[in-house]
Short mmCIF file of C-alpha atoms in Angstrom, two decimals:
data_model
loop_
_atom_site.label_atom_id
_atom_site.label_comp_id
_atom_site.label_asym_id
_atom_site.label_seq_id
_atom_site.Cartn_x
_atom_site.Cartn_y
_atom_site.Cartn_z
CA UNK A 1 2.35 9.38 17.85
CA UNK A 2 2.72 8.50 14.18
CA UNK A 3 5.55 7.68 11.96
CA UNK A 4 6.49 9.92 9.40
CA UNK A 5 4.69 9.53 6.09
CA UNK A 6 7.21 9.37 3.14
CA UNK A 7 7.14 11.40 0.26
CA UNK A 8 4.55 10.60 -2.71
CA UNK A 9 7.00 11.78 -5.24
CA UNK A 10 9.01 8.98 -6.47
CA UNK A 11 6.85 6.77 -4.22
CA UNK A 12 6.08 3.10 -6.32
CA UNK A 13 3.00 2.98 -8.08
CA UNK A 14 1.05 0.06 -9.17
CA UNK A 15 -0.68 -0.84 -12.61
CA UNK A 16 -3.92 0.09 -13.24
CA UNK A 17 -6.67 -1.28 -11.75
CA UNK A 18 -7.65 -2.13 -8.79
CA UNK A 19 -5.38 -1.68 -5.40
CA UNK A 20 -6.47 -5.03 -4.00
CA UNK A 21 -4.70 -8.16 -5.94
CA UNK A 22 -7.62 -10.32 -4.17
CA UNK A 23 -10.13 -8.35 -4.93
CA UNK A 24 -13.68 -10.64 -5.84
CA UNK A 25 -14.49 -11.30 -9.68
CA UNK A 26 -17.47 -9.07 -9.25
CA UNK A 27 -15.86 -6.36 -7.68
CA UNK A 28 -13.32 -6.60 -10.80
CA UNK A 29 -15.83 -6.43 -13.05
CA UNK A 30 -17.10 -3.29 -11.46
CA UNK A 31 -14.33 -1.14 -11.21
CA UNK A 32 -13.57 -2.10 -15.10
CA UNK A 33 -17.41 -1.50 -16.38
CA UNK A 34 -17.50 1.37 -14.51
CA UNK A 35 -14.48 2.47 -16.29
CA UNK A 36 -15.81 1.34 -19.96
CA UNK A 37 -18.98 3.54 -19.27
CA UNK A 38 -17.29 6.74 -17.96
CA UNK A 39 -15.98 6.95 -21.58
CA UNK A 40 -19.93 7.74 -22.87
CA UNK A 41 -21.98 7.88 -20.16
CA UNK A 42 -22.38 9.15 -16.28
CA UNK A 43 -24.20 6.71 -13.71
CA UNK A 44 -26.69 8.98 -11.61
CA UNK A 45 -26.61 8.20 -8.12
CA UNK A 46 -28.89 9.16 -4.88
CA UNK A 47 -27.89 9.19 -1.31
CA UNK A 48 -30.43 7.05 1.22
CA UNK A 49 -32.73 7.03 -2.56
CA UNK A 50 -34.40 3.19 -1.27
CA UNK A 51 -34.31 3.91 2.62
CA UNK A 52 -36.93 6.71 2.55
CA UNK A 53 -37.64 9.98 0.49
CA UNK A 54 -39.93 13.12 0.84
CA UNK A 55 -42.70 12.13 2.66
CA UNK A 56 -42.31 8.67 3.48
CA UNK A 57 -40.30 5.97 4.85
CA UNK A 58 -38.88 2.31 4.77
CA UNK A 59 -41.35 1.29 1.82
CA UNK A 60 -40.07 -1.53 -0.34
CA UNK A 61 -38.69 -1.48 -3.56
CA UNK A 62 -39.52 2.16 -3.76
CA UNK A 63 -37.95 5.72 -4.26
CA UNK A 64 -38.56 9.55 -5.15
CA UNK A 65 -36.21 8.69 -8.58
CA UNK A 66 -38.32 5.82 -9.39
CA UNK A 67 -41.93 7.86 -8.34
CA UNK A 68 -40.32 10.36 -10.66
CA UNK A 69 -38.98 8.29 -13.82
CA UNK A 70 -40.19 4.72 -13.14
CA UNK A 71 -36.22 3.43 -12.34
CA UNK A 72 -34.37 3.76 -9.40
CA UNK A 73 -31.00 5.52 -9.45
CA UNK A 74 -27.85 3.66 -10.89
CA UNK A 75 -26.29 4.76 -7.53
CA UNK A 76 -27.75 4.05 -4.17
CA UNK A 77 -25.45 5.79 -1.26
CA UNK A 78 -25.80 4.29 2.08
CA UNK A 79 -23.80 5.32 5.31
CA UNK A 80 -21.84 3.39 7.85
CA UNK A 81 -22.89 5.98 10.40
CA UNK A 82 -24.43 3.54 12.50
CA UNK A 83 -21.74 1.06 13.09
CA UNK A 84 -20.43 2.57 16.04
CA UNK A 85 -20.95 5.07 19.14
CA UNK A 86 -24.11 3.13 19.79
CA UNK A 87 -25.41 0.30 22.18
CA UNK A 88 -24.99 -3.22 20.76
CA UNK A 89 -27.93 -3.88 20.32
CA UNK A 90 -28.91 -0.93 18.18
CA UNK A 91 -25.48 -1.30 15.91
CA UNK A 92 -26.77 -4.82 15.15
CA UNK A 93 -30.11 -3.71 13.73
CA UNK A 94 -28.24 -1.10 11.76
CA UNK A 95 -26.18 -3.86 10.12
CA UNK A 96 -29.46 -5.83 9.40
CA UNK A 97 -30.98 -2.53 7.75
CA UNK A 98 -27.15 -2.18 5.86
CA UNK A 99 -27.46 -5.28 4.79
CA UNK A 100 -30.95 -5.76 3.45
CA UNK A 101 -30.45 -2.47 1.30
CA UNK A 102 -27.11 -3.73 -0.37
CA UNK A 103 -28.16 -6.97 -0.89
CA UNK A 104 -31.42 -5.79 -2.62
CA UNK A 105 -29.10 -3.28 -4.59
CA UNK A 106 -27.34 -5.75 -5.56
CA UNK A 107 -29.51 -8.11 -6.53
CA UNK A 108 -31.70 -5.46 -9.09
CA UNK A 109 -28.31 -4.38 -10.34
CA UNK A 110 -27.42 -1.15 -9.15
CA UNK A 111 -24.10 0.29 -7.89
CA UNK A 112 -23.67 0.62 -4.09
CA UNK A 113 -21.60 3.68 -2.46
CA UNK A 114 -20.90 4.11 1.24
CA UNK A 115 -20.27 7.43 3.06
CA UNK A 116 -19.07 7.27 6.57
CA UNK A 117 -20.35 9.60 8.97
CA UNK A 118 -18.16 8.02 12.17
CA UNK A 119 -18.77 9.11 15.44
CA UNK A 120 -15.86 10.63 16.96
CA UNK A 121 -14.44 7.35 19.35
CA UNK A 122 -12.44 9.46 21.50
CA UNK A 123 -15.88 11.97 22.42
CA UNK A 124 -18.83 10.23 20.88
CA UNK A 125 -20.96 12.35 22.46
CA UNK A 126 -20.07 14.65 20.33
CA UNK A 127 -20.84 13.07 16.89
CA UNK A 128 -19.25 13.70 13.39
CA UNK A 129 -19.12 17.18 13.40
CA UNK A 130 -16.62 19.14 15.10
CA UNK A 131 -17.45 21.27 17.76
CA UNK A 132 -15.00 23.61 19.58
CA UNK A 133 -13.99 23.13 22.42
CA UNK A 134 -16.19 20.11 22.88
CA UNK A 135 -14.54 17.55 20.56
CA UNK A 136 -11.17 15.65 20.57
CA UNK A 137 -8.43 15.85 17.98
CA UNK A 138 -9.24 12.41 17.35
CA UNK A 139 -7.39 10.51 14.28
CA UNK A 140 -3.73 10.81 16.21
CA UNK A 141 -5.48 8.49 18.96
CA UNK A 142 -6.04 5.76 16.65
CA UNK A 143 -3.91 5.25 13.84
CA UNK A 144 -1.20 2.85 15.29
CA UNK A 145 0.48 4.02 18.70
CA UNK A 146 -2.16 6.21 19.49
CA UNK A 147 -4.83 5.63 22.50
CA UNK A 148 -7.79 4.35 21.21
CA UNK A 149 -6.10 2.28 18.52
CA UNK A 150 -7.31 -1.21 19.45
CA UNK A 151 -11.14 0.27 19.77
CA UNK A 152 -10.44 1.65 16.04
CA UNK A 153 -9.60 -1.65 14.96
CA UNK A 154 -12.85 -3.40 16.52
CA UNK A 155 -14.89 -0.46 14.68
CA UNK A 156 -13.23 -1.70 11.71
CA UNK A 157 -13.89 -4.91 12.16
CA UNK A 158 -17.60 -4.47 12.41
CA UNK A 159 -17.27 -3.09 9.09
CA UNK A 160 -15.79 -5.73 8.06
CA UNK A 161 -18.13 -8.48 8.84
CA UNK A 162 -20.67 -6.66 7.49
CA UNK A 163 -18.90 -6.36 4.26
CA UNK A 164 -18.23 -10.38 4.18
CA UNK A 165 -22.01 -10.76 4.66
CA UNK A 166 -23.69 -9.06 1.89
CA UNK A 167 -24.38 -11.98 -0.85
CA UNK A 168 -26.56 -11.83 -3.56
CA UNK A 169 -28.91 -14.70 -4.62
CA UNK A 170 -26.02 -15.71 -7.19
CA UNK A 171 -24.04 -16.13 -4.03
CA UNK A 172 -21.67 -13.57 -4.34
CA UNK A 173 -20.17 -11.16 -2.08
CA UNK A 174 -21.76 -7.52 -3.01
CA UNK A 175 -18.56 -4.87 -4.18
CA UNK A 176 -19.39 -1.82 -3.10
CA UNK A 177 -17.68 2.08 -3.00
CA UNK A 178 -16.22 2.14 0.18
CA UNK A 179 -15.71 6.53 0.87
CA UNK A 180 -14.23 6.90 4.12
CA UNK A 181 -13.33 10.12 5.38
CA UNK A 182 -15.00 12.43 2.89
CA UNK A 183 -14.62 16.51 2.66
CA UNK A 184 -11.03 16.09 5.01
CA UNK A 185 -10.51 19.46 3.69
CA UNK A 186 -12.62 21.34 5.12
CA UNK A 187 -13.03 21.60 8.93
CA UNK A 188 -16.63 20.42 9.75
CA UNK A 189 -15.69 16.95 10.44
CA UNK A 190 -13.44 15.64 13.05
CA UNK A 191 -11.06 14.22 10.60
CA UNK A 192 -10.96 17.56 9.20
CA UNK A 193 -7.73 19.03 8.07
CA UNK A 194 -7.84 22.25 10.88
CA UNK A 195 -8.23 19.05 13.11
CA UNK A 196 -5.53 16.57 11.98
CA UNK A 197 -1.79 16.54 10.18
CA UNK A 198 -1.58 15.46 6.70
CA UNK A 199 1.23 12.89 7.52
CA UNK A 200 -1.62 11.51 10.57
CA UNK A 201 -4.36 11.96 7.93
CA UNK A 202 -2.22 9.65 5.86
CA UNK A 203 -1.06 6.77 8.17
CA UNK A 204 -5.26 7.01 9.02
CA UNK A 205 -5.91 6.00 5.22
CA UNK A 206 -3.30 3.76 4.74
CA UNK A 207 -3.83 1.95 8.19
CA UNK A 208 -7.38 1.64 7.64
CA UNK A 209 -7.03 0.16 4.23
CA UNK A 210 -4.44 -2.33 4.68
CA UNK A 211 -5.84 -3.66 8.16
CA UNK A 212 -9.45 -4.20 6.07
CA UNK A 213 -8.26 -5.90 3.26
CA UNK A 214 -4.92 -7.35 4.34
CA UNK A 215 -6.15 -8.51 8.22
CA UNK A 216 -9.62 -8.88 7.89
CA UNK A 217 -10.15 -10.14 3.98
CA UNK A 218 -12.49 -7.57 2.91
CA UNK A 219 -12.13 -8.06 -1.22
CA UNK A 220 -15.43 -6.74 -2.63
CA UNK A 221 -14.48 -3.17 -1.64
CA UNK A 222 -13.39 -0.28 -4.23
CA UNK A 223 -11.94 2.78 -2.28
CA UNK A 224 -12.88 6.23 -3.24
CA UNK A 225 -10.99 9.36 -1.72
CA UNK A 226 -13.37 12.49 -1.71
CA UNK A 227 -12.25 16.09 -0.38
CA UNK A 228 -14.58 18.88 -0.80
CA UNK A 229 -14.07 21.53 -3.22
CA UNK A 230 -11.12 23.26 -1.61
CA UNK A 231 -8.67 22.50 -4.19
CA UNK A 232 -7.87 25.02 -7.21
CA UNK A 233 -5.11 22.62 -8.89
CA UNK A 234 -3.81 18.99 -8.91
CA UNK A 235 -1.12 19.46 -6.33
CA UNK A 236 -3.57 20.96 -3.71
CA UNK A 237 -5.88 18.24 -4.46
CA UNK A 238 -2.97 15.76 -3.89
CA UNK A 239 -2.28 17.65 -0.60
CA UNK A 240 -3.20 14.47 1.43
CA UNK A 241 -3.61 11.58 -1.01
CA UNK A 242 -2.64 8.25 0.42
CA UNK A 243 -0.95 7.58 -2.58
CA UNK A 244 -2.50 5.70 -5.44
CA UNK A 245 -1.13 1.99 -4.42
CA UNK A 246 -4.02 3.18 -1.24
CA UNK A 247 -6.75 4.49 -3.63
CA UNK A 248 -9.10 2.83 -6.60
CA UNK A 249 -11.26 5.99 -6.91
CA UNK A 250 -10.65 10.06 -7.05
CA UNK A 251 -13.65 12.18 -6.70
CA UNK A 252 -14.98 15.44 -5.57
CA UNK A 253 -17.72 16.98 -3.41
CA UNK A 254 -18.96 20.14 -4.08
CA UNK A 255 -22.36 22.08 -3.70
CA UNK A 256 -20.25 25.40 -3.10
CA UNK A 257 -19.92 25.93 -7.09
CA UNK A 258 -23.25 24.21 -7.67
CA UNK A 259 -25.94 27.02 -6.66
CA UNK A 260 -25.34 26.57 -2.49
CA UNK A 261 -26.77 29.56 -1.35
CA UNK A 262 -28.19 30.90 -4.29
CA UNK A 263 -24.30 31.48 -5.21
CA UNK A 264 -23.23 29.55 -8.83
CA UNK A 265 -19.28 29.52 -10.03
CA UNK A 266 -20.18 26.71 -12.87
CA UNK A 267 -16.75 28.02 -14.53
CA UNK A 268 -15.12 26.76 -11.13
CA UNK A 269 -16.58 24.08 -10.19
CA UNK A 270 -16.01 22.74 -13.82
CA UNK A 271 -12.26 22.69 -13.50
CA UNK A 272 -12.34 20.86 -10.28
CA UNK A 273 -14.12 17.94 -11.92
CA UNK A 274 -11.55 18.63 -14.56
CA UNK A 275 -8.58 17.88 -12.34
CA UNK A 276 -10.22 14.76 -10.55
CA UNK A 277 -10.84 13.16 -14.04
CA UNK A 278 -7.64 14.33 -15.64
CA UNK A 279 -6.00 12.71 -12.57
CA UNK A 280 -7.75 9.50 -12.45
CA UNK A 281 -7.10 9.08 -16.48
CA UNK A 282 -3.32 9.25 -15.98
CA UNK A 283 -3.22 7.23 -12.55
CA UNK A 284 -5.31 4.77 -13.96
CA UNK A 285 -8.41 5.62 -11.57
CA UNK A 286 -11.76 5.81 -11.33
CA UNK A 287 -13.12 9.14 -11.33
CA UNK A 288 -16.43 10.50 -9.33
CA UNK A 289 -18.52 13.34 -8.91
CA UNK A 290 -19.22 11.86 -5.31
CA UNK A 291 -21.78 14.37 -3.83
CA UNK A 292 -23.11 17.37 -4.99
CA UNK A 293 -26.62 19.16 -5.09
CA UNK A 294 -28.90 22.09 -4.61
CA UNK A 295 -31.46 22.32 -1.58
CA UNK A 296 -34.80 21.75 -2.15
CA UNK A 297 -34.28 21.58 -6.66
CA UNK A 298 -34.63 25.66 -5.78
CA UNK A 299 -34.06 26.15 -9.37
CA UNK A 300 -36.46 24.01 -11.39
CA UNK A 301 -34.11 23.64 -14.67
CA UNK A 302 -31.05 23.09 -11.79
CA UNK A 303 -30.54 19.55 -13.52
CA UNK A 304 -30.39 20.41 -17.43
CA UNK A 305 -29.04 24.13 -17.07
CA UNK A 306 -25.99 23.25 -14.48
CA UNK A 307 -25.67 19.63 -13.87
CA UNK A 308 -25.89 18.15 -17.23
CA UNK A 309 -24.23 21.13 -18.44
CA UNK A 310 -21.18 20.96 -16.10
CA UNK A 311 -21.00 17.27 -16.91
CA UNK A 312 -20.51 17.05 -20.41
CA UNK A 313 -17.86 19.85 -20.81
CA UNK A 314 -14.43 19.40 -21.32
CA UNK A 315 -14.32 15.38 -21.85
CA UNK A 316 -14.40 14.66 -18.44
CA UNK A 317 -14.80 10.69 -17.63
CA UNK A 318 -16.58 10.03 -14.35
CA UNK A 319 -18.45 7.39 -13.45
CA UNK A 320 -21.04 8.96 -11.48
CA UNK A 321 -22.57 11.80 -9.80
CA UNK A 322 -24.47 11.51 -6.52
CA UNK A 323 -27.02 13.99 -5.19
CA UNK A 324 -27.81 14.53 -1.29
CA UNK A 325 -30.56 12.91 0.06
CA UNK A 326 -34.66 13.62 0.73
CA UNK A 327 -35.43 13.68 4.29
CA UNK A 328 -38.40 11.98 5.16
CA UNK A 329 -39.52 14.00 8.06
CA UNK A 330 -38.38 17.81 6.11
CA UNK A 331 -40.18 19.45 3.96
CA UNK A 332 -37.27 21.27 2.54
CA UNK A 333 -34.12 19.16 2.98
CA UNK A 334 -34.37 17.29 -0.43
CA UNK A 335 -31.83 16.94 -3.53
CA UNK A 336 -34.12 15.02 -6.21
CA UNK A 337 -37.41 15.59 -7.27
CA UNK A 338 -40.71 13.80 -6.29
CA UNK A 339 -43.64 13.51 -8.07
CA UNK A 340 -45.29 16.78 -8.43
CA UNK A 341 -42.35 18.84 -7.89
CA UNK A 342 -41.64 21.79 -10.36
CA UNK A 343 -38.52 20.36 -11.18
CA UNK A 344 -39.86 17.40 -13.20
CA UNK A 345 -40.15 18.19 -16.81
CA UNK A 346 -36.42 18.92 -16.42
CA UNK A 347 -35.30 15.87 -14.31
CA UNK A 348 -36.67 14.13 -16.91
CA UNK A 349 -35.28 15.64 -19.40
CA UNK A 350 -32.03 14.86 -17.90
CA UNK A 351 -33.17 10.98 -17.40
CA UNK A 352 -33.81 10.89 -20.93
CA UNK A 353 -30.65 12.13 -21.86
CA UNK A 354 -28.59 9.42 -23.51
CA UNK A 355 -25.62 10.45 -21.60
CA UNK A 356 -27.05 9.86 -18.24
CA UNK A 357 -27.57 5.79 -16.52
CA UNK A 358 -29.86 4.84 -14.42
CA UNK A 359 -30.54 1.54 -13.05
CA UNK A 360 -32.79 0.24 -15.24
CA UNK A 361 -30.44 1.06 -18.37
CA UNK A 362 -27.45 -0.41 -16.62
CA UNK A 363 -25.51 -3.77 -18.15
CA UNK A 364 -24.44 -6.35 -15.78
CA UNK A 365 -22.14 -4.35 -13.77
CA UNK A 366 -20.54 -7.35 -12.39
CA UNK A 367 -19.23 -9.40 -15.67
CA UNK A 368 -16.72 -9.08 -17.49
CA UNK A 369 -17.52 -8.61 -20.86
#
């Protein structure tokens, strides 16, 4: 059962900035340099870039981004994914992998952005994805009254300890882009929206939210809400916003518009980064292009001739854009070049852009200036 979820219209909004009043300096600092550099410049960002990449795995200090250009991405997108549904044992050694990739991110001055690809609690057997007949309705179980509440909480508060562990050698807590519950519009996921009510959806952000940073003192988190590309104006996607007292970041993922499939709608998938940037402007948000990509870099010019492109139109301020990972083990499943791919010359064409950051051009993300 969950209460009902009052209207956003006329609901109070805060100031700018960020949602959480005890947020960490650093995490501050973050949110507003990100902000100053989405005026100029875009941040490009790589899911899993320092974990492993075409052909190998779990080699330090490396990546296919730095093979490529000789700096890693700005971005480095990890995933929570293992934090739950698993034996003890193995969730603890996912932390300690977690851990040791934020803290080195951190500590070499890059950006850090979490996905969250949670196991269903009420069938874990069945994963992240949704499979009929299989998997549970899950998210009116556990947001507050529900069934499986108090084991949502304890998933949440693994999260949690993990995210009051990660110091840097200066001591400090790491921030990091916490993106829970990404592409809720479509229905792939079980927090989908065929799957779940937009007032549950709701009390599901909000609840998760307050309990980390109000109950469990997370501060060095910035929270970024993500649909897929579903949405053809602001109102649809606003269908199932929290609300921006519950939300630092707007963003957007989309491979649809991008080439998936061989099929391209640049024209479309331009306006959608269009509303996510107009919004964030007047809510006083951060804006993202939070996942996109095409398969395998099928079209060897894909970064200049569609990403870059897309990018700079229309004055559109986000702070990054993230591309899908490179599977170690697949010889197709990969979203950035490697060294001796066709795509290179353009890749680095697109490095060398002035418009585009990567980590070794970044400031110290984490002062004020």
């Amino acid at each position: 059962m969950c209460c009902s979820i009052p209207a956003l219209k006329g609901f109070p909004q805060p100031k700018s900035g960020l949602i959480d009043a005890r947020a960490t300096k650093e995490t501050v600092a973050l949110f507003n340099n990100l902000q100053k550099l989405s005026k100029d410049h875009i941040l490009f960002g790589h899911q899993h870039a320092t974990e492993y990449g075409h052909g190998w795995n779990g080699e330090e200090n490396r990546s296919d981004v730095k093979s490529v250009t000789g700096s890693h991405p700005a971005v480095i997108g990890i995933d929570f994914s293992g934090l739950s549904g698993r034996p003890k044992e193995v969730i603890e050694k996912n932390k300690a992998s977690l851990k040791k990739q934020i803290i080195d991110t951190y500590n070499r001055g890059g950006v850090i952005t979490i996905a969250w690809h949670f196991s269903n609690p009420v069938t874990p057997q069945t994963g992240f994805y949704w499979k009929d007949s299989v998997s549970a309705p899950a998210v009116k179980h556990i947001i507050p009254g529900g069934s499986h509440h108090e084991q949502y909480k304890e998933i949440l508060r693994t999260v949690g300890d993990l995210a009051k562990s990660v110091k840097g050698k200066d001591g400090k807590l790491a921030p990091m882009v916490f993106r829970p519950y990404h592409e809720f519009d479509g229905g792939w996921f079980w927090w989908g929206k065929p799957h779940t009510t937009r007032e549950e959806f709701i009390s599901l952000w909000r609840f998760t939210v307050s309990y980390l940073k109000d109950d469990l003192d997370v501060h060095n988190f910035i929270y970024a809400f993500s649909p897929d590309n579903k949405f053809n104006t602001e109102e649809e996607f606003l269908e199932r916003y929290p609300g921006d007292q519950w939300v630092d970041m707007v963003g957007m993922d989309n491979y649809g518009d991008f080439g998936r499939d061989g099929k391209y709608n640049l024209e479309a998938g331009i306006k959608k980064l269009k509303i996510v940037s107009d919004y964030a402007k007047k809510a006083g948000k951060l804006a993202a292009f939070t996942e996109t990509g095409l398969e395998s870099v099928a079209d060897s010019d894909w970064y200049t001739a569609s990403l870059l492109k897309a990018l700079k139109t229309e004055g559109m301020q986000l702070t990054y854009v993230l591309v899908w990972r490179n599977d170690a083990k697949s010889p197709t499943h990969y979203y950035a070049p490697y060294p001796g791919h066709a795509s290179v010359p353009d890749f680095m064409k697109f490095y060398q852009d002035p418009f585009t950051l990567f980590e070794a051009d970044l400031p110290n993300m984490y002062k004020l200036k």
